[in-house]
């Protein structure tokens, strides 16, 4: 549900404005109305850039943190100077390590180039030069380096690398270079010296890495504390922009939003400080911040709602309405009880070990557990078709599963249309919601008229007449009272257009739910294929070889299948719950999250 908000105006003497903002920050419940964009102010933009740099540094620092992280402690207070010094020191250490790593790569490249010539002492080349000779290094295509060429030009073969031949010549001063060959600069260091240099660089890199590992935890705490300091300053800076000067800027007028259930506590706190405030009426033009409050189950799906779109204040929170459908559709797309069990176990382990992200772990537990139950009902466990699922009359065989997907789609569509009708009732009143409710009743009645005779149920004689009456009354309301107060002919014309859109849209929307059947079936089939490959491709091998090979095929195959299933089981339920459900429920969205000024 969406928490009710109260709107307040605050009038503050300009010299007390900074102190007042600090008081609001300590209260931590007031969302200040944004009149000016803080991202357009240079010094606030610079704060965002510094925070982005801190995020990048923390991401890099994660490679040096210990595996067993200690329990998180309250962040210490840090000054801007100390925070900036920590950033500069970390950037220096990382840059130094990066420089050493680059030197290692260059040194390895130099070694690879010189290994072709072997290990020798460059001082000997210098002594040859003092005697009037030089040892020239060449490379040329190997096909041209014939015995005649060697004999004619006194070429000594050193090594062949691919299509290139490397050789040397002992030349006197004034001797022409070897024809058809490319001269190479002689090495200036021996291969032994290069390897020694590389070893020293690698030792330096290890020492620098060890120094980073030793200080990583302290650096992380400093970066987090500094990030919090910048965030507090940014929030205050943004809040300063939102006031409107009154009485020659002697007074500052500020507007904000407080959850209704916390408004009284805020008033009592401000009353003790002497600041002036007044609750004001909410008008249609107000962009009211959104704060969701749901039970323990629906709260897990709030990040998904926020990712798609928060409802606006005049709507209803649909998180609790789509959550069961998302859980069900996820399980149907996963399509395998073993895969669901694995997700549940991994999420449970992650929830036990992690300090953060427990809400995501709980969500994965629900999704994995639901997928396990639905997968067992579908009769597959790690690609193995369970015995009871092989019976032709099993209620979740392939034919029935397709029908179930269509039925579930119809249920969600009609439920979404009922939500849309209820939303109209809340927003505009009962009379405007009669036509939407009538369309639902008429369609359900027509469906009952078609299906009941086929089911061959023995019903009382008056039941069909009741259905006929419901359909008739609903048709009258839907066709002649869809725009209360308007001409009946306009109502009828509008109803015809609505009927056309509903007929075409209902068919397409319903068919889109068949993907639940197709994706779930694909996952089970692929699992079975990998099982078959593990058995058939290793048949005839000794058991000592066969068992590891089977395990490798199963591990790789099922791992790939689970990864694809996770992606599909998120993407397609998101499409069906958000696109189809929100479209049929006429969800508008566009709400802005409630962000109180707080530490």
Coordinates of C-alpha atoms in Angstrom, one line a residue:
X1 CA 0.0 0.0 0.0
X2 CA 1.0 3.6 -0.5
X3 CA 1.5 5.5 2.8
X4 CA -0.5 8.7 3.1
X5 CA 1.5 11.9 3.1
X6 CA 1.1 15.2 4.8
X7 CA 2.3 18.4 3.2
X8 CA 3.9 21.1 5.3
X9 CA 5.2 24.6 4.7
X10 CA 8.1 26.0 6.8
X11 CA 9.0 29.7 7.3
X12 CA 12.5 30.3 8.6
X13 CA 14.5 33.4 9.3
X14 CA 17.3 33.4 6.7
X15 CA 20.1 33.4 9.3
X16 CA 18.5 30.3 10.9
X17 CA 18.0 28.4 7.7
X18 CA 21.2 26.3 7.9
X19 CA 20.4 25.4 11.5
X20 CA 16.8 24.5 10.5
X21 CA 18.0 22.2 7.8
X22 CA 20.3 20.4 10.3
X23 CA 17.3 20.0 12.6
X24 CA 15.3 18.5 9.7
X25 CA 18.1 16.2 8.9
X26 CA 18.2 15.0 12.5
X27 CA 14.5 14.2 12.4
X28 CA 15.0 12.2 9.2
X29 CA 11.4 12.2 8.1
X30 CA 10.9 15.3 5.8
X31 CA 11.1 14.9 2.0
X32 CA 11.8 18.4 0.7
X33 CA 9.9 19.5 -2.4
X34 CA 12.4 19.9 -5.2
X35 CA 12.0 23.3 -7.0
X36 CA 15.5 23.5 -8.5
X37 CA 17.6 20.8 -10.0
X38 CA 20.7 20.4 -7.8
X39 CA 22.6 18.7 -10.7
X40 CA 22.6 22.0 -12.5
X41 CA 24.8 23.6 -9.7
X42 CA 28.5 23.2 -10.3
X43 CA 29.7 22.5 -6.8
X44 CA 26.9 19.9 -6.3
X45 CA 27.8 18.3 -9.6
X46 CA 31.3 18.1 -8.4
X47 CA 30.1 16.2 -5.3
X48 CA 28.3 13.7 -7.5
X49 CA 31.5 13.2 -9.5
X50 CA 33.5 12.6 -6.3
X51 CA 30.9 10.0 -5.1
X52 CA 31.2 8.3 -8.5
X53 CA 35.0 8.2 -8.1
X54 CA 34.5 6.7 -4.6
X55 CA 32.2 4.0 -6.0
X56 CA 34.9 3.1 -8.6
X57 CA 37.6 3.0 -5.9
X58 CA 35.5 0.8 -3.7
X59 CA 34.9 -1.6 -6.6
X60 CA 38.6 -1.8 -7.2
X61 CA 39.4 -2.2 -3.5
X62 CA 37.0 -5.2 -3.3
X63 CA 39.7 -7.4 -4.9
X64 CA 42.0 -6.9 -1.9
X65 CA 39.4 -7.4 0.9
X66 CA 39.6 -10.5 3.1
X67 CA 37.2 -13.4 2.2
X68 CA 35.8 -13.5 5.8
X69 CA 34.6 -9.9 6.2
X70 CA 34.0 -8.9 9.9
X71 CA 30.7 -7.7 11.2
X72 CA 30.0 -4.2 9.9
X73 CA 30.5 -1.5 12.5
X74 CA 29.1 2.0 12.7
X75 CA 31.0 4.3 10.4
X76 CA 33.5 6.7 12.1
X77 CA 33.3 10.4 11.8
X78 CA 35.7 11.7 9.2
X79 CA 36.7 15.1 8.0
X80 CA 36.8 16.2 4.4
X81 CA 40.6 16.6 4.6
X82 CA 41.1 13.1 6.0
X83 CA 38.7 11.6 3.5
X84 CA 40.5 13.3 0.6
X85 CA 43.9 12.2 1.9
X86 CA 42.6 8.6 2.1
X87 CA 41.4 8.8 -1.5
X88 CA 44.7 10.3 -2.7
X89 CA 46.8 7.7 -0.9
X90 CA 44.7 4.8 -2.3
X91 CA 44.8 6.3 -5.8
X92 CA 48.6 6.6 -5.5
X93 CA 49.0 3.0 -4.3
X94 CA 46.7 1.7 -7.1
X95 CA 48.5 3.8 -9.7
X96 CA 51.9 2.5 -8.5
X97 CA 50.7 -1.1 -8.7
X98 CA 49.3 -0.5 -12.1
X99 CA 52.6 1.0 -13.2
X100 CA 54.5 -2.0 -11.9
X101 CA 52.0 -4.3 -13.7
X102 CA 52.6 -2.4 -17.0
X103 CA 56.4 -2.8 -16.5
X104 CA 56.0 -6.5 -16.0
X105 CA 54.0 -6.8 -19.2
X106 CA 56.6 -4.9 -21.2
X107 CA 59.4 -6.9 -19.6
X108 CA 57.7 -10.2 -20.6
X109 CA 57.3 -8.9 -24.1
X110 CA 61.0 -8.0 -24.2
X111 CA 61.9 -11.5 -23.0
X112 CA 59.7 -13.2 -25.5
X113 CA 61.4 -11.2 -28.3
X114 CA 64.9 -12.0 -27.1
X115 CA 64.3 -15.7 -26.4
X116 CA 64.4 -16.2 -30.1
X117 CA 68.2 -15.2 -30.0
X118 CA 69.0 -17.1 -26.9
X119 CA 71.0 -16.0 -23.9
X120 CA 74.3 -14.1 -24.5
X121 CA 76.3 -11.3 -23.1
X122 CA 75.8 -7.9 -24.9
X123 CA 79.3 -6.9 -23.7
X124 CA 80.8 -9.4 -26.2
X125 CA 79.0 -7.6 -29.0
X126 CA 80.6 -4.4 -27.9
X127 CA 84.1 -6.0 -27.9
X128 CA 83.5 -7.1 -31.5
X129 CA 82.7 -3.6 -32.3
X130 CA 85.9 -2.4 -30.8
X131 CA 87.7 -4.9 -33.1
X132 CA 86.0 -3.5 -36.2
X133 CA 83.2 -6.0 -36.5
X134 CA 79.6 -6.0 -35.7
X135 CA 77.1 -8.8 -35.1
X136 CA 74.0 -7.9 -37.2
X137 CA 70.6 -9.4 -36.4
X138 CA 68.1 -10.0 -39.2
X139 CA 64.7 -11.6 -40.0
X140 CA 63.3 -12.6 -43.4
X141 CA 60.7 -15.0 -44.8
X142 CA 61.7 -18.6 -44.1
X143 CA 61.1 -19.7 -47.7
X144 CA 63.8 -17.3 -49.0
X145 CA 66.4 -18.4 -46.4
X146 CA 67.9 -21.1 -48.6
X147 CA 71.3 -22.9 -48.3
X148 CA 72.6 -20.8 -51.2
X149 CA 71.6 -17.6 -49.4
X150 CA 73.4 -18.8 -46.2
X151 CA 76.5 -19.6 -48.1
X152 CA 76.6 -16.5 -50.2
X153 CA 76.0 -14.0 -47.4
X154 CA 77.5 -15.9 -44.5
X155 CA 74.2 -16.0 -42.7
X156 CA 74.0 -18.1 -39.5
X157 CA 70.5 -19.4 -38.7
X158 CA 69.3 -18.8 -35.1
X159 CA 65.6 -19.8 -35.0
X160 CA 62.5 -20.1 -37.0
X161 CA 59.2 -18.7 -35.8
X162 CA 56.3 -19.4 -38.0
X163 CA 56.9 -18.1 -41.5
X164 CA 59.9 -16.0 -40.3
X165 CA 63.5 -17.0 -40.1
X166 CA 65.9 -15.2 -37.7
X167 CA 69.7 -15.2 -38.4
X168 CA 72.9 -13.2 -37.7
X169 CA 75.9 -12.1 -39.7
X170 CA 79.4 -11.0 -38.6
X171 CA 80.0 -7.9 -40.7
X172 CA 82.9 -5.5 -41.0
X173 CA 82.6 -1.8 -41.2
X174 CA 81.3 -0.8 -44.6
X175 CA 79.8 -4.2 -45.5
X176 CA 76.4 -3.9 -47.1
X177 CA 73.5 -5.3 -45.1
X178 CA 72.0 -8.7 -45.9
X179 CA 69.7 -8.3 -48.9
X180 CA 66.0 -9.0 -48.7
X181 CA 66.1 -9.1 -44.9
X182 CA 64.9 -6.8 -42.2
X183 CA 67.6 -5.6 -39.7
X184 CA 66.7 -5.8 -36.1
X185 CA 68.1 -3.7 -33.3
X186 CA 70.5 -5.8 -31.2
X187 CA 69.5 -6.6 -27.6
X188 CA 71.0 -4.4 -24.9
X189 CA 70.6 -6.8 -22.0
X190 CA 71.2 -10.5 -21.6
X191 CA 68.3 -12.9 -21.2
X192 CA 69.5 -13.7 -17.7
X193 CA 69.4 -10.0 -16.8
X194 CA 65.9 -9.7 -18.2
X195 CA 64.6 -12.6 -16.2
X196 CA 66.2 -11.1 -13.1
X197 CA 64.6 -7.8 -13.7
X198 CA 61.2 -9.6 -14.2
X199 CA 61.6 -11.4 -10.9
X200 CA 62.3 -8.1 -9.1
X201 CA 59.3 -6.5 -10.7
X202 CA 57.1 -9.5 -9.7
X203 CA 58.4 -9.3 -6.1
X204 CA 57.6 -5.5 -6.1
X205 CA 54.1 -6.2 -7.4
X206 CA 53.5 -8.8 -4.7
X207 CA 54.7 -6.4 -2.1
X208 CA 52.5 -3.7 -3.4
X209 CA 49.5 -6.1 -3.5
X210 CA 50.2 -7.3 0.0
X211 CA 50.3 -3.7 1.2
X212 CA 46.9 -3.0 -0.4
X213 CA 45.5 -6.2 1.2
X214 CA 46.8 -5.1 4.6
X215 CA 45.1 -1.7 4.5
X216 CA 42.1 -2.6 2.3
X217 CA 39.6 -3.0 5.2
X218 CA 40.6 0.3 6.9
X219 CA 40.6 2.1 3.5
X220 CA 37.1 0.7 2.8
X221 CA 35.8 2.1 6.1
X222 CA 37.4 5.5 5.3
X223 CA 35.9 5.5 1.8
X224 CA 32.4 4.6 3.1
X225 CA 32.6 7.3 5.8
X226 CA 33.8 9.9 3.3
X227 CA 31.1 8.9 0.9
X228 CA 28.5 9.4 3.7
X229 CA 30.0 12.8 4.5
X230 CA 29.7 13.9 0.8
X231 CA 26.2 12.5 0.6
X232 CA 25.2 14.4 3.7
X233 CA 26.7 17.6 2.3
X234 CA 25.0 17.0 -1.1
X235 CA 21.6 16.5 0.6
X236 CA 22.0 19.7 2.5
X237 CA 23.3 21.6 -0.5
X238 CA 20.3 20.4 -2.5
X239 CA 18.0 21.3 0.3
X240 CA 19.4 24.8 0.4
X241 CA 18.3 25.4 -3.2
X242 CA 14.7 24.5 -2.6
X243 CA 13.7 27.4 -0.4
X244 CA 12.0 30.5 -1.9
X245 CA 13.0 33.9 -0.5
X246 CA 10.3 36.1 1.0
X247 CA 10.3 39.6 2.4
X248 CA 13.5 40.7 0.6
X249 CA 15.0 37.2 1.2
X250 CA 14.8 37.8 5.0
X251 CA 12.5 34.8 5.3
X252 CA 12.9 31.4 3.6
X253 CA 9.8 29.4 2.5
X254 CA 10.2 25.7 2.3
X255 CA 7.8 22.9 1.4
X256 CA 8.1 19.2 2.4
X257 CA 6.3 15.9 2.8
X258 CA 6.0 13.8 5.9
X259 CA 4.3 10.3 6.2
X260 CA 1.0 11.0 7.9
X261 CA 1.8 8.5 10.7
X262 CA 5.0 10.4 11.6
X263 CA 3.6 13.9 11.2
X264 CA 2.6 14.3 14.9
X265 CA 6.1 13.4 16.1
X266 CA 7.7 15.9 13.7
X267 CA 5.3 18.6 14.9
X268 CA 6.2 18.0 18.5
X269 CA 9.9 18.0 17.8
X270 CA 9.7 21.3 15.8
X271 CA 7.4 22.9 18.4
X272 CA 10.2 22.7 20.9
X273 CA 12.6 24.5 18.6
X274 CA 10.3 27.4 17.8
X275 CA 10.4 27.1 14.1
X276 CA 7.2 28.0 12.2
X277 CA 5.4 25.3 10.3
X278 CA 1.9 24.7 9.0
X279 CA 0.2 21.7 7.4
X280 CA -1.2 22.8 4.0
X281 CA -3.7 21.3 1.6
X282 CA -2.6 19.0 -1.2
X283 CA -3.5 20.1 -4.7
X284 CA -3.7 18.2 -7.9
X285 CA -0.4 19.7 -9.3
X286 CA 1.7 18.4 -6.4
X287 CA 4.2 15.7 -7.1
X288 CA 3.7 13.7 -4.0
X289 CA 6.6 11.3 -3.0
X290 CA 5.8 7.6 -2.8
X291 CA 6.5 5.4 0.2
X292 CA 5.4 1.8 0.0
X293 CA 4.4 -0.2 3.1
X294 CA 3.6 -3.9 2.5
X295 CA 3.6 -7.2 4.4
X296 CA 6.7 -9.4 4.7
X297 CA 5.9 -11.2 1.4
X298 CA 4.9 -8.3 -0.9
X299 CA 7.8 -6.2 0.5
X300 CA 10.3 -8.6 -1.1
X301 CA 8.9 -7.6 -4.6
X302 CA 9.1 -3.8 -3.9
X303 CA 12.6 -3.6 -5.7
X304 CA 11.0 -5.0 -8.8
X305 CA 8.2 -2.4 -8.6
X306 CA 10.7 0.4 -8.2
X307 CA 12.8 -1.0 -11.1
X308 CA 9.7 -0.8 -13.4
X309 CA 7.8 2.2 -12.1
X310 CA 6.5 3.3 -8.8
X311 CA 2.8 4.1 -8.7
X312 CA 1.7 7.7 -8.6
X313 CA 0.0 8.9 -5.4
X314 CA -3.5 8.8 -6.9
X315 CA -3.2 5.1 -7.7
X316 CA -3.0 1.9 -5.7
X317 CA 0.1 0.0 -4.9
X318 CA 0.1 -3.0 -7.1
X319 CA 3.1 -4.8 -5.6
X320 CA 1.0 -7.2 -3.5
X321 CA -1.3 -7.8 -6.5
X322 CA 1.3 -8.9 -9.0
X323 CA 3.6 -10.7 -6.6
X324 CA 1.7 -14.0 -6.5
X325 CA 1.5 -14.0 -10.3
X326 CA 5.3 -13.3 -10.6
X327 CA 6.1 -16.2 -8.2
X328 CA 3.8 -18.6 -10.1
X329 CA 5.1 -17.5 -13.6
X330 CA 8.7 -17.8 -12.4
X331 CA 8.1 -21.4 -11.3
X332 CA 6.4 -22.3 -14.6
X333 CA 9.2 -20.9 -16.6
X334 CA 11.8 -22.6 -14.5
X335 CA 10.0 -25.9 -15.1
X336 CA 12.2 -28.2 -13.0
X337 CA 12.0 -29.1 -9.4
X338 CA 15.7 -29.8 -9.0
X339 CA 16.7 -26.5 -10.4
X340 CA 14.3 -24.7 -8.0
X341 CA 15.6 -26.7 -5.1
X342 CA 19.2 -25.7 -6.0
X343 CA 18.2 -22.0 -6.1
X344 CA 16.5 -22.3 -2.8
X345 CA 19.5 -24.0 -1.1
X346 CA 22.0 -21.4 -2.6
X347 CA 19.8 -18.5 -1.5
X348 CA 19.5 -20.0 2.0
X349 CA 23.3 -20.3 2.2
X350 CA 23.8 -16.8 0.9
X351 CA 21.2 -15.4 3.4
X352 CA 23.1 -17.1 6.3
X353 CA 26.5 -15.9 5.3
X354 CA 25.8 -12.4 3.9
X355 CA 25.6 -9.2 6.0
X356 CA 23.8 -7.3 3.3
X357 CA 21.3 -8.3 0.7
X358 CA 19.2 -10.4 2.9
X359 CA 16.0 -9.2 1.2
X360 CA 17.3 -10.4 -2.1
X361 CA 18.2 -13.7 -0.6
X362 CA 14.6 -14.0 0.8
X363 CA 13.2 -13.2 -2.6
X364 CA 15.3 -15.9 -4.2
X365 CA 14.3 -18.4 -1.5
X366 CA 10.6 -17.8 -2.3
X367 CA 11.3 -18.0 -6.1
X368 CA 13.4 -21.1 -5.7
X369 CA 11.0 -22.8 -3.4
X370 CA 8.0 -22.0 -5.6
X371 CA 9.9 -23.2 -8.7
X372 CA 10.7 -26.5 -6.8
X373 CA 7.1 -27.1 -5.9
X374 CA 5.8 -26.3 -9.4
X375 CA 8.6 -28.3 -11.1
X376 CA 7.7 -31.3 -9.0
X377 CA 4.0 -30.9 -10.1
X378 CA 5.2 -30.7 -13.7
X379 CA 7.1 -34.0 -13.0
X380 CA 10.8 -33.1 -13.8
X381 CA 13.8 -33.1 -11.4
X382 CA 17.2 -32.2 -12.9
X383 CA 15.9 -33.2 -16.3
X384 CA 14.6 -36.6 -15.2
X385 CA 10.9 -37.2 -15.8
X386 CA 9.4 -38.6 -12.6
X387 CA 7.3 -41.7 -12.8
X388 CA 3.9 -40.2 -11.9
X389 CA 4.3 -37.6 -14.7
X390 CA 4.5 -40.3 -17.4
X391 CA 0.9 -41.2 -17.0
X392 CA -1.3 -39.9 -19.8
X393 CA -4.0 -38.7 -17.5
X394 CA -1.6 -36.8 -15.3
X395 CA -3.1 -33.4 -14.7
X396 CA 0.1 -31.4 -15.7
X397 CA 1.1 -33.2 -18.9
X398 CA 2.1 -31.2 -21.9
X399 CA -1.4 -30.7 -23.3
X400 CA -2.8 -29.7 -19.9
X401 CA 0.1 -27.4 -19.2
X402 CA -0.6 -25.4 -22.4
X403 CA -4.3 -25.1 -21.3
X404 CA -3.2 -24.1 -17.8
X405 CA -1.0 -21.3 -19.2
X406 CA -3.9 -19.9 -21.2
X407 CA -6.2 -20.2 -18.2
X408 CA -3.7 -18.4 -16.0
X409 CA -3.4 -15.7 -18.6
X410 CA -7.1 -15.2 -18.7
X411 CA -7.3 -15.1 -14.8
X412 CA -4.5 -12.5 -14.7
X413 CA -6.1 -10.4 -17.5
X414 CA -9.5 -10.4 -15.8
X415 CA -8.0 -9.7 -12.5
X416 CA -6.1 -6.8 -13.9
X417 CA -9.2 -5.4 -15.5
X418 CA -11.0 -5.7 -12.1
X419 CA -8.1 -3.7 -10.6
X420 CA -8.5 -1.1 -13.3
X421 CA -12.2 -0.8 -12.5
X422 CA -11.5 -0.5 -8.8
X423 CA -8.9 2.1 -9.5
X424 CA -11.4 4.2 -11.4
X425 CA -13.8 3.8 -8.5
X426 CA -11.2 5.2 -6.1
X427 CA -10.1 8.0 -8.4
X428 CA -13.3 9.2 -10.0
X429 CA -16.2 7.6 -8.1
X430 CA -18.6 4.7 -8.3
X431 CA -20.6 5.7 -11.4
X432 CA -17.5 5.9 -13.6
X433 CA -16.5 2.4 -12.5
X434 CA -19.8 0.7 -13.4
X435 CA -19.0 0.3 -17.1
X436 CA -15.6 -1.3 -16.5
X437 CA -17.1 -3.7 -13.9
X438 CA -20.0 -4.4 -16.4
X439 CA -17.5 -5.4 -19.1
X440 CA -15.9 -7.9 -16.8
X441 CA -19.3 -9.3 -15.7
X442 CA -20.5 -9.5 -19.3
X443 CA -17.4 -11.3 -20.6
X444 CA -17.4 -13.8 -17.7
X445 CA -21.1 -14.4 -18.3
X446 CA -20.6 -15.1 -22.0
X447 CA -17.8 -17.4 -21.1
X448 CA -20.0 -19.3 -18.7
X449 CA -22.7 -19.6 -21.3
X450 CA -20.3 -21.2 -23.7
X451 CA -18.5 -23.5 -21.2
X452 CA -21.2 -24.7 -18.9
X453 CA -23.0 -26.8 -21.6
X454 CA -19.8 -28.5 -22.5
X455 CA -19.0 -29.4 -19.0
X456 CA -22.3 -31.4 -18.8
X457 CA -23.0 -30.3 -15.2
X458 CA -26.4 -30.8 -13.7
X459 CA -27.4 -27.3 -12.7
X460 CA -30.7 -25.9 -11.4
X461 CA -32.9 -24.6 -14.2
X462 CA -32.8 -21.0 -13.0
X463 CA -28.9 -20.8 -13.2
X464 CA -28.8 -20.1 -17.0
X465 CA -31.5 -17.4 -16.6
X466 CA -29.5 -15.7 -13.9
X467 CA -26.5 -15.7 -16.2
X468 CA -28.6 -14.4 -19.1
X469 CA -29.8 -11.6 -16.8
X470 CA -26.3 -10.7 -15.7
X471 CA -25.1 -10.6 -19.3
X472 CA -28.1 -8.5 -20.3
X473 CA -27.8 -5.9 -17.5
X474 CA -24.0 -5.7 -17.9
X475 CA -24.4 -5.1 -21.7
X476 CA -26.8 -2.2 -21.0
X477 CA -24.5 -0.6 -18.6
X478 CA -21.4 -1.2 -20.7
X479 CA -23.0 0.1 -23.9
X480 CA -25.1 3.0 -22.6
X481 CA -23.5 4.2 -19.4
X482 CA -19.8 4.1 -20.1
X483 CA -19.6 7.9 -20.0
X484 CA -22.0 9.1 -17.3
X485 CA -23.9 12.3 -18.2
X486 CA -23.1 12.0 -22.0
X487 CA -25.5 11.4 -24.9
X488 CA -26.5 7.7 -25.1
X489 CA -25.5 7.6 -28.8
X490 CA -22.0 8.8 -27.8
X491 CA -22.0 6.1 -25.1
X492 CA -22.9 3.4 -27.7
X493 CA -20.3 4.6 -30.2
X494 CA -17.6 4.6 -27.5
X495 CA -18.7 1.1 -26.4
X496 CA -18.3 -0.3 -29.9
X497 CA -14.8 1.0 -30.1
X498 CA -14.0 -0.4 -26.6
X499 CA -15.5 -3.8 -27.7
X500 CA -13.3 -3.9 -30.8
X501 CA -10.1 -3.0 -28.8
X502 CA -11.1 -5.5 -26.1
X503 CA -11.7 -8.4 -28.5
X504 CA -8.5 -7.9 -30.5
X505 CA -6.4 -7.2 -27.4
X506 CA -7.8 -10.0 -25.3
X507 CA -6.8 -12.6 -27.9
X508 CA -3.3 -11.3 -28.4
X509 CA -2.7 -10.9 -24.6
X510 CA -4.0 -14.4 -23.9
X511 CA -1.8 -16.1 -26.5
X512 CA 1.3 -14.4 -25.1
X513 CA 0.9 -16.5 -21.9
X514 CA 1.7 -19.6 -24.0
X515 CA 5.3 -18.7 -23.5
X516 CA 5.0 -19.9 -19.9
X517 CA 4.4 -23.4 -21.3
X518 CA 7.0 -23.2 -24.0
X519 CA 9.9 -21.9 -21.8
X520 CA 9.1 -24.3 -19.0
X521 CA 9.0 -27.2 -21.4
X522 CA 12.2 -26.2 -23.0
X523 CA 14.1 -26.2 -19.7
X524 CA 12.9 -29.7 -18.8
X525 CA 13.8 -31.0 -22.3
X526 CA 17.3 -29.5 -22.3
X527 CA 17.9 -31.1 -18.9
X528 CA 16.9 -34.5 -20.2
X529 CA 19.2 -34.0 -23.3
X530 CA 22.2 -33.3 -21.0
X531 CA 21.4 -36.4 -19.0
X532 CA 21.2 -38.5 -22.1
X533 CA 24.5 -37.1 -23.4
X534 CA 26.2 -37.9 -20.2
X535 CA 25.1 -41.5 -20.4
X536 CA 25.5 -42.1 -24.2
X537 CA 28.8 -40.2 -24.8
X538 CA 30.6 -42.1 -22.0
X539 CA 29.2 -45.5 -22.8
X540 CA 32.0 -48.1 -23.1
X541 CA 34.6 -46.2 -21.1
X542 CA 36.1 -47.6 -17.9
X543 CA 34.2 -46.6 -14.8
X544 CA 37.2 -44.7 -13.4
X545 CA 37.0 -42.5 -16.5
X546 CA 33.3 -42.6 -17.2
X547 CA 32.1 -41.3 -13.8
X548 CA 34.2 -38.1 -13.9
X549 CA 33.3 -37.5 -17.6
X550 CA 29.6 -37.9 -16.8
X551 CA 29.9 -35.6 -13.9
X552 CA 31.6 -33.0 -16.1
X553 CA 29.0 -33.2 -18.8
X554 CA 26.2 -32.9 -16.2
X555 CA 27.8 -30.1 -14.4
X556 CA 28.5 -28.0 -17.5
X557 CA 25.1 -28.8 -19.1
X558 CA 22.9 -28.3 -16.1
X559 CA 24.9 -25.2 -15.1
X560 CA 24.3 -23.7 -18.5
X561 CA 20.6 -24.7 -18.4
X562 CA 20.1 -23.2 -15.0
X563 CA 21.7 -19.9 -16.1
X564 CA 19.5 -19.7 -19.1
X565 CA 16.5 -20.7 -17.0
X566 CA 17.2 -17.9 -14.5
X567 CA 17.4 -15.3 -17.2
X568 CA 14.2 -16.5 -18.9
X569 CA 12.4 -17.0 -15.6
X570 CA 13.0 -13.3 -14.7
X571 CA 12.6 -11.7 -18.1
X572 CA 9.3 -13.4 -19.2
X573 CA 7.4 -13.1 -15.9
X574 CA 8.5 -9.5 -15.8
X575 CA 7.0 -9.0 -19.2
X576 CA 3.8 -10.8 -18.3
X577 CA 3.3 -9.2 -14.9
X578 CA 4.4 -5.7 -15.7
X579 CA 3.5 -5.2 -19.4
X580 CA 0.4 -7.3 -19.6
X581 CA -0.8 -6.9 -16.1
X582 CA -0.1 -3.2 -15.9
X583 CA -1.5 -2.6 -19.4
X584 CA -4.8 -4.3 -18.5
X585 CA -5.0 -2.6 -15.1
X586 CA -4.4 0.8 -16.7
X587 CA -1.4 1.4 -14.5
X588 CA 0.0 4.9 -15.0
X589 CA 3.0 4.9 -12.7
X590 CA 5.6 7.7 -12.7
X591 CA 5.8 8.1 -9.0
X592 CA 8.9 9.6 -7.3
X593 CA 10.4 7.8 -4.4
X594 CA 10.2 9.3 -0.9
X595 CA 13.6 10.5 0.1
X596 CA 13.7 12.3 3.4
X597 CA 16.6 14.6 4.4
X598 CA 18.5 12.5 6.9
X599 CA 22.0 11.4 7.9

